[in-house]
C-alpha positions as a LaTeX table, in Angstrom:
\begin{tabular}{lrrr}
\hline
Residue & $x$ (\AA) & $y$ (\AA) & $z$ (\AA) \\
\hline
Unk1 & 24.86 & 217.61 & $-170.58$ \\
Unk2 & 21.14 & 216.37 & $-170.77$ \\
Unk3 & 19.94 & 212.91 & $-172.67$ \\
Unk4 & 17.85 & 214.09 & $-175.03$ \\
Unk5 & 14.06 & 213.47 & $-174.63$ \\
Unk6 & 11.48 & 213.82 & $-177.66$ \\
Unk7 & 8.87 & 216.08 & $-176.52$ \\
Unk8 & 5.92 & 217.05 & $-179.70$ \\
Unk9 & 8.17 & 220.22 & $-180.97$ \\
Unk10 & 12.07 & 219.54 & $-181.29$ \\
Unk11 & 13.93 & 222.32 & $-180.84$ \\
Unk12 & 15.98 & 221.39 & $-184.07$ \\
Unk13 & 18.35 & 224.58 & $-183.33$ \\
Unk14 & 19.28 & 223.30 & $-179.52$ \\
Unk15 & 19.77 & 219.67 & $-181.11$ \\
Unk16 & 22.52 & 221.24 & $-184.08$ \\
Unk17 & 24.20 & 223.01 & $-181.21$ \\
Unk18 & 24.66 & 219.78 & $-179.30$ \\
Unk19 & 26.31 & 217.95 & $-181.77$ \\
Unk20 & 28.12 & 220.65 & $-183.13$ \\
Unk21 & 29.35 & 220.77 & $-179.29$ \\
Unk22 & 29.83 & 216.98 & $-178.94$ \\
Unk23 & 32.00 & 216.85 & $-182.00$ \\
Unk24 & 33.92 & 220.03 & $-180.17$ \\
Unk25 & 35.06 & 217.91 & $-177.04$ \\
Unk26 & 36.01 & 215.17 & $-179.33$ \\
Unk27 & 38.32 & 217.63 & $-181.15$ \\
Unk28 & 39.70 & 219.46 & $-178.30$ \\
Unk29 & 40.75 & 216.05 & $-176.39$ \\
Unk30 & 42.09 & 214.74 & $-180.08$ \\
Unk31 & 44.41 & 218.17 & $-180.39$ \\
Unk32 & 45.53 & 218.02 & $-176.82$ \\
Unk33 & 46.74 & 214.09 & $-177.73$ \\
Unk34 & 47.96 & 214.87 & $-181.18$ \\
Unk35 & 50.15 & 218.10 & $-180.28$ \\
Unk36 & 51.89 & 216.38 & $-177.28$ \\
Unk37 & 52.31 & 213.11 & $-179.23$ \\
Unk38 & 53.86 & 215.03 & $-181.92$ \\
Unk39 & 56.65 & 216.66 & $-179.63$ \\
Unk40 & 58.09 & 213.11 & $-179.73$ \\
Unk41 & 58.37 & 212.20 & $-182.94$ \\
Unk42 & 61.57 & 211.37 & $-185.00$ \\
Unk43 & 60.91 & 214.28 & $-187.26$ \\
Unk44 & 59.90 & 217.06 & $-184.45$ \\
Unk45 & 62.94 & 218.74 & $-184.93$ \\
Unk46 & 63.57 & 218.79 & $-188.33$ \\
Unk47 & 60.40 & 220.77 & $-189.14$ \\
Unk48 & 59.95 & 224.97 & $-188.51$ \\
Unk49 & 56.19 & 225.41 & $-187.96$ \\
Unk50 & 54.16 & 227.74 & $-190.09$ \\
Unk51 & 52.37 & 230.41 & $-188.72$ \\
Unk52 & 49.81 & 230.54 & $-190.55$ \\
Unk53 & 48.74 & 226.73 & $-189.49$ \\
Unk54 & 49.82 & 227.21 & $-185.83$ \\
Unk55 & 47.34 & 229.73 & $-185.65$ \\
Unk56 & 44.63 & 228.03 & $-186.84$ \\
Unk57 & 45.40 & 225.40 & $-184.87$ \\
Unk58 & 44.99 & 226.95 & $-181.98$ \\
Unk59 & 41.99 & 228.35 & $-182.66$ \\
Unk60 & 40.63 & 225.07 & $-183.28$ \\
Unk61 & 41.96 & 224.33 & $-179.59$ \\
Unk62 & 39.97 & 227.26 & $-178.21$ \\
Unk63 & 36.59 & 225.90 & $-178.21$ \\
Unk64 & 36.04 & 225.25 & $-174.79$ \\
Unk65 & 32.44 & 227.64 & $-175.82$ \\
Unk66 & 31.57 & 223.73 & $-176.03$ \\
Unk67 & 30.86 & 223.16 & $-172.72$ \\
Unk68 & 29.01 & 226.48 & $-171.00$ \\
Unk69 & 26.83 & 225.94 & $-174.03$ \\
Unk70 & 26.09 & 222.50 & $-172.77$ \\
Unk71 & 25.52 & 223.68 & $-169.25$ \\
Unk72 & 23.35 & 226.44 & $-170.99$ \\
Unk73 & 21.23 & 223.84 & $-172.73$ \\
Unk74 & 20.38 & 221.58 & $-169.63$ \\
Unk75 & 19.62 & 224.38 & $-167.82$ \\
Unk76 & 17.33 & 225.89 & $-170.80$ \\
Unk77 & 14.80 & 222.84 & $-170.08$ \\
Unk78 & 15.16 & 221.68 & $-166.78$ \\
Unk79 & 14.64 & 225.15 & $-165.34$ \\
Unk80 & 11.89 & 225.97 & $-167.45$ \\
Unk81 & 8.98 & 222.99 & $-165.92$ \\
Unk82 & 6.94 & 222.72 & $-162.65$ \\
Unk83 & 7.83 & 219.14 & $-162.79$ \\
Unk84 & 11.53 & 220.06 & $-161.80$ \\
Unk85 & 9.87 & 221.14 & $-158.10$ \\
Unk86 & 8.83 & 218.28 & $-157.47$ \\
Unk87 & 11.52 & 217.02 & $-155.53$ \\
Unk88 & 11.24 & 213.23 & $-155.03$ \\
Unk89 & 10.28 & 212.67 & $-158.54$ \\
Unk90 & 13.03 & 214.60 & $-159.98$ \\
Unk91 & 15.75 & 213.45 & $-158.04$ \\
Unk92 & 14.71 & 209.79 & $-158.48$ \\
Unk93 & 14.70 & 210.45 & $-162.73$ \\
Unk94 & 18.42 & 212.50 & $-161.60$ \\
Unk95 & 19.73 & 209.58 & $-160.06$ \\
Unk96 & 18.40 & 206.91 & $-163.06$ \\
Unk97 & 19.60 & 209.48 & $-165.85$ \\
Unk98 & 22.88 & 211.10 & $-164.38$ \\
Unk99 & 23.80 & 209.67 & $-161.29$ \\
Unk100 & 23.99 & 206.03 & $-162.25$ \\
Unk101 & 25.60 & 206.61 & $-165.83$ \\
Unk102 & 28.33 & 208.53 & $-163.86$ \\
Unk103 & 29.07 & 206.21 & $-161.09$ \\
Unk104 & 29.46 & 203.30 & $-163.56$ \\
Unk105 & 31.59 & 205.31 & $-166.46$ \\
Unk106 & 33.62 & 206.60 & $-163.61$ \\
Unk107 & 34.35 & 203.01 & $-162.12$ \\
Unk108 & 34.78 & 201.95 & $-166.25$ \\
Unk109 & 37.72 & 204.89 & $-166.51$ \\
Unk110 & 39.13 & 204.11 & $-163.24$ \\
Unk111 & 40.12 & 201.08 & $-164.09$ \\
Unk112 & 40.98 & 200.75 & $-167.72$ \\
Unk113 & 43.03 & 204.34 & $-167.53$ \\
Unk114 & 46.22 & 203.17 & $-165.75$ \\
Unk115 & 46.75 & 200.62 & $-168.74$ \\
Unk116 & 46.00 & 203.57 & $-171.04$ \\
Unk117 & 48.85 & 205.96 & $-169.55$ \\
Unk118 & 51.38 & 202.41 & $-169.91$ \\
Unk119 & 50.21 & 202.36 & $-173.99$ \\
Unk120 & 50.91 & 205.26 & $-174.50$ \\
Unk121 & 53.81 & 205.92 & $-172.37$ \\
Unk122 & 52.42 & 208.59 & $-170.57$ \\
Unk123 & 53.94 & 206.36 & $-167.45$ \\
Unk124 & 56.46 & 204.47 & $-166.38$ \\
Unk125 & 54.77 & 201.57 & $-164.81$ \\
Unk126 & 51.64 & 200.29 & $-163.37$ \\
Unk127 & 51.90 & 201.39 & $-159.77$ \\
Unk128 & 52.55 & 205.07 & $-160.67$ \\
Unk129 & 50.05 & 204.78 & $-163.78$ \\
Unk130 & 47.46 & 203.22 & $-160.78$ \\
Unk131 & 48.01 & 206.30 & $-157.77$ \\
Unk132 & 47.79 & 209.13 & $-160.35$ \\
Unk133 & 44.63 & 207.67 & $-161.50$ \\
Unk134 & 43.28 & 207.71 & $-158.00$ \\
Unk135 & 44.55 & 210.72 & $-156.86$ \\
Unk136 & 42.10 & 212.62 & $-160.81$ \\
Unk137 & 39.14 & 210.25 & $-159.80$ \\
Unk138 & 39.26 & 211.55 & $-156.05$ \\
Unk139 & 38.88 & 214.92 & $-157.40$ \\
Unk140 & 36.26 & 214.48 & $-160.13$ \\
Unk141 & 38.38 & 213.99 & $-162.96$ \\
Unk142 & 38.18 & 210.01 & $-163.16$ \\
Unk143 & 38.68 & 210.75 & $-166.69$ \\
Unk144 & 39.22 & 214.74 & $-167.82$ \\
Unk145 & 36.15 & 215.03 & $-169.08$ \\
Unk146 & 34.18 & 213.38 & $-166.36$ \\
Unk147 & 34.66 & 216.44 & $-164.53$ \\
Unk148 & 31.39 & 217.85 & $-165.98$ \\
Unk149 & 29.22 & 215.22 & $-165.00$ \\
Unk150 & 29.88 & 215.87 & $-161.11$ \\
Unk151 & 29.31 & 219.58 & $-161.51$ \\
Unk152 & 26.21 & 218.77 & $-163.64$ \\
Unk153 & 24.91 & 216.25 & $-160.89$ \\
Unk154 & 25.57 & 219.23 & $-158.24$ \\
Unk155 & 23.33 & 221.81 & $-160.63$ \\
Unk156 & 20.37 & 218.96 & $-160.89$ \\
Unk157 & 20.68 & 219.47 & $-157.17$ \\
Unk158 & 19.90 & 222.75 & $-157.12$ \\
Unk159 & 17.22 & 222.54 & $-159.70$ \\
Unk160 & 14.24 & 222.09 & $-157.99$ \\
Unk161 & 15.19 & 225.15 & $-155.20$ \\
Unk162 & 16.06 & 226.94 & $-158.17$ \\
Unk163 & 13.00 & 226.32 & $-159.74$ \\
Unk164 & 10.55 & 227.31 & $-156.60$ \\
Unk165 & 12.33 & 230.56 & $-156.22$ \\
Unk166 & 11.95 & 231.36 & $-159.55$ \\
Unk167 & 8.17 & 231.09 & $-159.38$ \\
Unk168 & 8.59 & 233.99 & $-156.37$ \\
Unk169 & 11.36 & 235.90 & $-157.84$ \\
Unk170 & 9.45 & 236.90 & $-160.90$ \\
Unk171 & 11.02 & 236.71 & $-164.64$ \\
Unk172 & 12.96 & 240.34 & $-164.08$ \\
Unk173 & 14.28 & 239.27 & $-160.83$ \\
Unk174 & 15.39 & 235.88 & $-161.80$ \\
Unk175 & 17.23 & 237.23 & $-164.68$ \\
Unk176 & 19.18 & 239.80 & $-162.50$ \\
Unk177 & 19.79 & 237.36 & $-160.35$ \\
Unk178 & 21.15 & 234.62 & $-163.14$ \\
Unk179 & 23.54 & 237.04 & $-164.46$ \\
Unk180 & 24.45 & 237.96 & $-160.89$ \\
Unk181 & 25.56 & 234.23 & $-159.74$ \\
Unk182 & 27.09 & 234.08 & $-163.44$ \\
Unk183 & 29.77 & 237.12 & $-163.14$ \\
Unk184 & 29.93 & 236.59 & $-158.85$ \\
Unk185 & 30.79 & 231.97 & $-160.21$ \\
Unk186 & 32.94 & 233.22 & $-162.85$ \\
Unk187 & 35.23 & 235.71 & $-160.57$ \\
Unk188 & 34.94 & 232.75 & $-157.37$ \\
Unk189 & 36.73 & 230.49 & $-159.79$ \\
Unk190 & 39.24 & 232.57 & $-161.21$ \\
Unk191 & 40.43 & 233.34 & $-157.93$ \\
Unk192 & 40.23 & 230.40 & $-156.24$ \\
Unk193 & 40.78 & 227.27 & $-158.70$ \\
Unk194 & 38.07 & 224.77 & $-158.22$ \\
Unk195 & 39.96 & 221.52 & $-157.01$ \\
Unk196 & 37.03 & 219.38 & $-156.15$ \\
Unk197 & 34.47 & 218.94 & $-158.90$ \\
Unk198 & 32.37 & 217.24 & $-156.52$ \\
Unk199 & 32.09 & 220.20 & $-154.10$ \\
Unk200 & 29.56 & 222.95 & $-153.56$ \\
Unk201 & 32.24 & 225.77 & $-154.59$ \\
Unk202 & 32.93 & 224.02 & $-157.93$ \\
Unk203 & 28.86 & 224.20 & $-158.84$ \\
Unk204 & 28.73 & 227.65 & $-157.11$ \\
Unk205 & 31.02 & 228.62 & $-159.59$ \\
Unk206 & 28.91 & 227.48 & $-162.48$ \\
Unk207 & 25.55 & 227.23 & $-161.70$ \\
Unk208 & 25.07 & 230.95 & $-164.07$ \\
Unk209 & 25.42 & 229.24 & $-166.71$ \\
Unk210 & 23.06 & 226.60 & $-166.11$ \\
Unk211 & 20.63 & 229.51 & $-165.24$ \\
Unk212 & 21.17 & 232.17 & $-167.83$ \\
Unk213 & 20.92 & 229.33 & $-170.51$ \\
Unk214 & 17.06 & 228.99 & $-168.74$ \\
Unk215 & 16.97 & 232.75 & $-169.27$ \\
Unk216 & 18.20 & 233.53 & $-172.55$ \\
Unk217 & 15.87 & 230.58 & $-173.35$ \\
Unk218 & 12.56 & 232.08 & $-172.35$ \\
Unk219 & 13.56 & 235.63 & $-173.42$ \\
Unk220 & 13.23 & 234.45 & $-176.83$ \\
Unk221 & 10.70 & 231.81 & $-176.59$ \\
Unk222 & 9.37 & 231.65 & $-180.16$ \\
Unk223 & 11.30 & 234.81 & $-182.03$ \\
Unk224 & 13.60 & 233.96 & $-184.72$ \\
Unk225 & 15.78 & 236.43 & $-186.42$ \\
Unk226 & 17.98 & 235.06 & $-188.86$ \\
Unk227 & 19.92 & 238.76 & $-188.60$ \\
Unk228 & 20.63 & 238.50 & $-185.33$ \\
Unk229 & 21.68 & 235.26 & $-184.82$ \\
Unk230 & 24.38 & 235.88 & $-187.27$ \\
Unk231 & 25.56 & 239.18 & $-184.73$ \\
Unk232 & 26.00 & 236.38 & $-181.60$ \\
Unk233 & 27.86 & 234.14 & $-183.82$ \\
Unk234 & 29.98 & 236.14 & $-184.54$ \\
Unk235 & 30.32 & 237.57 & $-181.51$ \\
Unk236 & 31.35 & 234.30 & $-180.29$ \\
Unk237 & 33.61 & 233.68 & $-183.23$ \\
Unk238 & 35.72 & 237.05 & $-182.29$ \\
Unk239 & 35.27 & 235.86 & $-178.60$ \\
Unk240 & 37.70 & 232.70 & $-180.35$ \\
Unk241 & 40.17 & 235.03 & $-182.24$ \\
Unk242 & 40.56 & 237.07 & $-179.17$ \\
Unk243 & 41.06 & 233.56 & $-176.86$ \\
Unk244 & 44.07 & 232.75 & $-179.15$ \\
Unk245 & 45.53 & 236.23 & $-178.24$ \\
Unk246 & 44.87 & 235.65 & $-175.04$ \\
Unk247 & 46.00 & 231.81 & $-174.07$ \\
Unk248 & 49.16 & 233.28 & $-176.46$ \\
Unk249 & 49.90 & 235.46 & $-173.11$ \\
Unk250 & 51.48 & 232.89 & $-171.11$ \\
Unk251 & 51.91 & 233.94 & $-167.21$ \\
Unk252 & 51.03 & 237.86 & $-167.86$ \\
Unk253 & 47.53 & 239.28 & $-166.11$ \\
Unk254 & 45.99 & 239.34 & $-169.52$ \\
Unk255 & 46.69 & 235.31 & $-170.20$ \\
Unk256 & 45.78 & 234.74 & $-166.56$ \\
Unk257 & 42.96 & 235.95 & $-166.56$ \\
Unk258 & 41.53 & 235.61 & $-169.91$ \\
Unk259 & 43.97 & 232.92 & $-171.58$ \\
Unk260 & 42.71 & 229.74 & $-169.37$ \\
Unk261 & 41.09 & 227.20 & $-171.78$ \\
Unk262 & 38.36 & 226.24 & $-169.31$ \\
Unk263 & 34.56 & 227.41 & $-168.66$ \\
Unk264 & 34.84 & 229.96 & $-166.15$ \\
Unk265 & 37.39 & 232.21 & $-168.51$ \\
Unk266 & 35.37 & 235.10 & $-169.34$ \\
Unk267 & 35.56 & 234.53 & $-173.04$ \\
Unk268 & 34.99 & 231.01 & $-172.74$ \\
Unk269 & 31.90 & 231.66 & $-170.77$ \\
Unk270 & 30.93 & 234.98 & $-173.01$ \\
Unk271 & 31.27 & 233.01 & $-176.09$ \\
Unk272 & 29.48 & 230.05 & $-175.65$ \\
Unk273 & 26.53 & 232.58 & $-174.66$ \\
Unk274 & 26.67 & 234.15 & $-178.06$ \\
Unk275 & 26.91 & 230.88 & $-179.45$ \\
Unk276 & 23.95 & 229.26 & $-177.92$ \\
Unk277 & 22.05 & 232.81 & $-178.10$ \\
Unk278 & 22.69 & 233.00 & $-181.99$ \\
Unk279 & 21.64 & 228.90 & $-182.57$ \\
Unk280 & 18.40 & 229.86 & $-180.32$ \\
Unk281 & 17.13 & 232.81 & $-182.71$ \\
Unk282 & 17.78 & 230.75 & $-186.04$ \\
Unk283 & 14.55 & 229.11 & $-187.61$ \\
Unk284 & 16.08 & 225.33 & $-187.91$ \\
Unk285 & 13.36 & 223.46 & $-189.91$ \\
Unk286 & 15.51 & 220.30 & $-190.29$ \\
Unk287 & 15.26 & 217.53 & $-187.38$ \\
Unk288 & 18.25 & 216.84 & $-185.91$ \\
Unk289 & 16.60 & 214.44 & $-182.99$ \\
Unk290 & 18.39 & 210.94 & $-184.13$ \\
Unk291 & 22.29 & 212.03 & $-183.83$ \\
Unk292 & 21.31 & 214.96 & $-180.93$ \\
Unk293 & 20.13 & 211.96 & $-178.99$ \\
Unk294 & 23.34 & 210.05 & $-179.04$ \\
Unk295 & 25.53 & 213.04 & $-177.42$ \\
Unk296 & 25.04 & 212.14 & $-174.05$ \\
Unk297 & 26.94 & 209.27 & $-174.45$ \\
Unk298 & 29.00 & 210.89 & $-177.14$ \\
Unk299 & 30.23 & 212.76 & $-174.47$ \\
Unk300 & 30.61 & 209.98 & $-171.44$ \\
Unk301 & 32.26 & 207.45 & $-173.99$ \\
Unk302 & 34.60 & 209.44 & $-176.35$ \\
Unk303 & 37.80 & 209.02 & $-174.65$ \\
Unk304 & 37.69 & 205.72 & $-174.26$ \\
Unk305 & 36.80 & 205.71 & $-177.99$ \\
Unk306 & 40.14 & 207.68 & $-178.68$ \\
Unk307 & 42.06 & 205.97 & $-176.81$ \\
Unk308 & 42.75 & 203.48 & $-180.46$ \\
Unk309 & 43.14 & 206.56 & $-182.34$ \\
Unk310 & 45.56 & 208.08 & $-179.90$ \\
Unk311 & 47.93 & 204.82 & $-179.43$ \\
Unk312 & 47.75 & 205.03 & $-183.29$ \\
Unk313 & 48.85 & 208.44 & $-183.13$ \\
Unk314 & 51.63 & 208.04 & $-180.59$ \\
Unk315 & 52.81 & 204.42 & $-182.25$ \\
Unk316 & 53.23 & 205.82 & $-186.22$ \\
Unk317 & 50.87 & 208.34 & $-187.36$ \\
Unk318 & 52.72 & 210.90 & $-186.10$ \\
Unk319 & 56.03 & 210.19 & $-187.44$ \\
Unk320 & 54.70 & 211.20 & $-191.10$ \\
Unk321 & 56.71 & 214.17 & $-191.62$ \\
Unk322 & 53.89 & 216.41 & $-193.08$ \\
Unk323 & 51.51 & 215.79 & $-190.23$ \\
Unk324 & 53.95 & 217.01 & $-187.83$ \\
Unk325 & 51.78 & 219.61 & $-185.37$ \\
Unk326 & 52.33 & 223.05 & $-186.87$ \\
Unk327 & 51.98 & 222.15 & $-190.30$ \\
Unk328 & 49.50 & 222.46 & $-192.76$ \\
Unk329 & 49.18 & 218.77 & $-192.81$ \\
Unk330 & 48.27 & 218.71 & $-189.05$ \\
Unk331 & 45.26 & 220.32 & $-189.29$ \\
Unk332 & 43.71 & 217.88 & $-191.98$ \\
Unk333 & 45.37 & 215.08 & $-189.54$ \\
Unk334 & 43.28 & 216.77 & $-186.31$ \\
Unk335 & 40.26 & 216.98 & $-188.41$ \\
Unk336 & 39.98 & 213.35 & $-189.88$ \\
Unk337 & 41.31 & 212.01 & $-186.34$ \\
Unk338 & 38.45 & 214.36 & $-184.61$ \\
Unk339 & 35.83 & 212.96 & $-187.34$ \\
Unk340 & 37.04 & 209.06 & $-186.62$ \\
Unk341 & 36.63 & 209.55 & $-182.88$ \\
Unk342 & 33.31 & 211.29 & $-183.11$ \\
Unk343 & 31.62 & 208.40 & $-185.50$ \\
Unk344 & 33.61 & 205.60 & $-183.54$ \\
Unk345 & 31.67 & 207.07 & $-180.26$ \\
Unk346 & 28.80 & 207.81 & $-181.87$ \\
Unk347 & 28.53 & 204.47 & $-182.84$ \\
Unk348 & 28.87 & 203.51 & $-179.05$ \\
Unk349 & 26.78 & 205.59 & $-178.43$ \\
Unk350 & 24.39 & 204.07 & $-180.47$ \\
Unk351 & 24.49 & 200.73 & $-179.42$ \\
Unk352 & 24.09 & 201.95 & $-175.14$ \\
Unk353 & 20.79 & 204.30 & $-176.48$ \\
Unk354 & 19.47 & 200.86 & $-178.48$ \\
Unk355 & 20.30 & 198.49 & $-175.33$ \\
Unk356 & 18.65 & 200.85 & $-173.06$ \\
Unk357 & 15.22 & 201.25 & $-175.25$ \\
Unk358 & 15.19 & 197.43 & $-175.36$ \\
Unk359 & 15.74 & 197.23 & $-171.85$ \\
Unk360 & 12.96 & 200.17 & $-171.49$ \\
Unk361 & 10.49 & 198.29 & $-173.47$ \\
Unk362 & 10.95 & 195.09 & $-171.86$ \\
Unk363 & 10.14 & 196.41 & $-168.19$ \\
Unk364 & 7.34 & 198.19 & $-169.85$ \\
Unk365 & 8.50 & 201.97 & $-169.16$ \\
Unk366 & 8.37 & 205.13 & $-170.86$ \\
Unk367 & 11.15 & 207.32 & $-172.62$ \\
Unk368 & 13.16 & 208.99 & $-169.28$ \\
Unk369 & 14.14 & 212.43 & $-170.34$ \\
\hline
\end{tabular}
């Protein structure tokens, strides 16, 4: 996800997509902890899960298309300007925009997470929690979501080369190459799952999403078509429903290929493409720049903001009989918890963005895209 730069003409649809995707990322992390904490509820053994509620809950969990959509939004803009081909200037901006925040938040999660693991009874002692966190940090996941930042940095490092190659190829060839890289990367990731997210292989596996986002963005251009947009969005929803069934297939071939809740699962990546394309085709008049500007830091800080919510759940909330996972009440519980976590993340992000602007104003700097 890139920081939002305010040009003269906003793309309101993609700003809205950023907001929806950021909320879904928060919801996914709430969901995982909610389900895990419910298993330890004193009422869990007394509750018979409601099949309809479980299906709805699983559908809510199968919204990982948000991550491919973020990659595509970044590629849509970064690969569309010749300025990206200015290696020195682009890399300096990338260091400020992605490098420094990734480094800072990686250190913060590395320091805080061992204490958090103990607070939610996930680890028996500090040494176990510390070694677990150290291992994850070395893999590029100091927190569950931070892998995205390491992969995105790798994509940004590739971006100037891609832009120069794009100029030489022409539109038609670049389209073919982009979809080839996408398919190649999905197959590669499915056959050998990424272990270190700062590695060249992890970036290459997901680089096609970055490139395809630019292709779709430029192919649509200024064209708007509400009916076609609805078709693409509907296809995205259908793919999410199929993901629910594939995810439930377990260790079967279908489950292994199409059931994983990872961005390189074909159902996840293609649903992301469908939603991105559908929203891109919508003619949305309302400006969403304000909240969209916060999504970059919402993504970075949301696990910090969710910590008190999760501690509340593990200590008290999930011991309410009607809120145990699998009951209709748990649907409301996850939605409310997600909304609270999203708002808390937004407040923290607003403070960070305001502080950044104040610092830039003192330095006399303009906006950094």
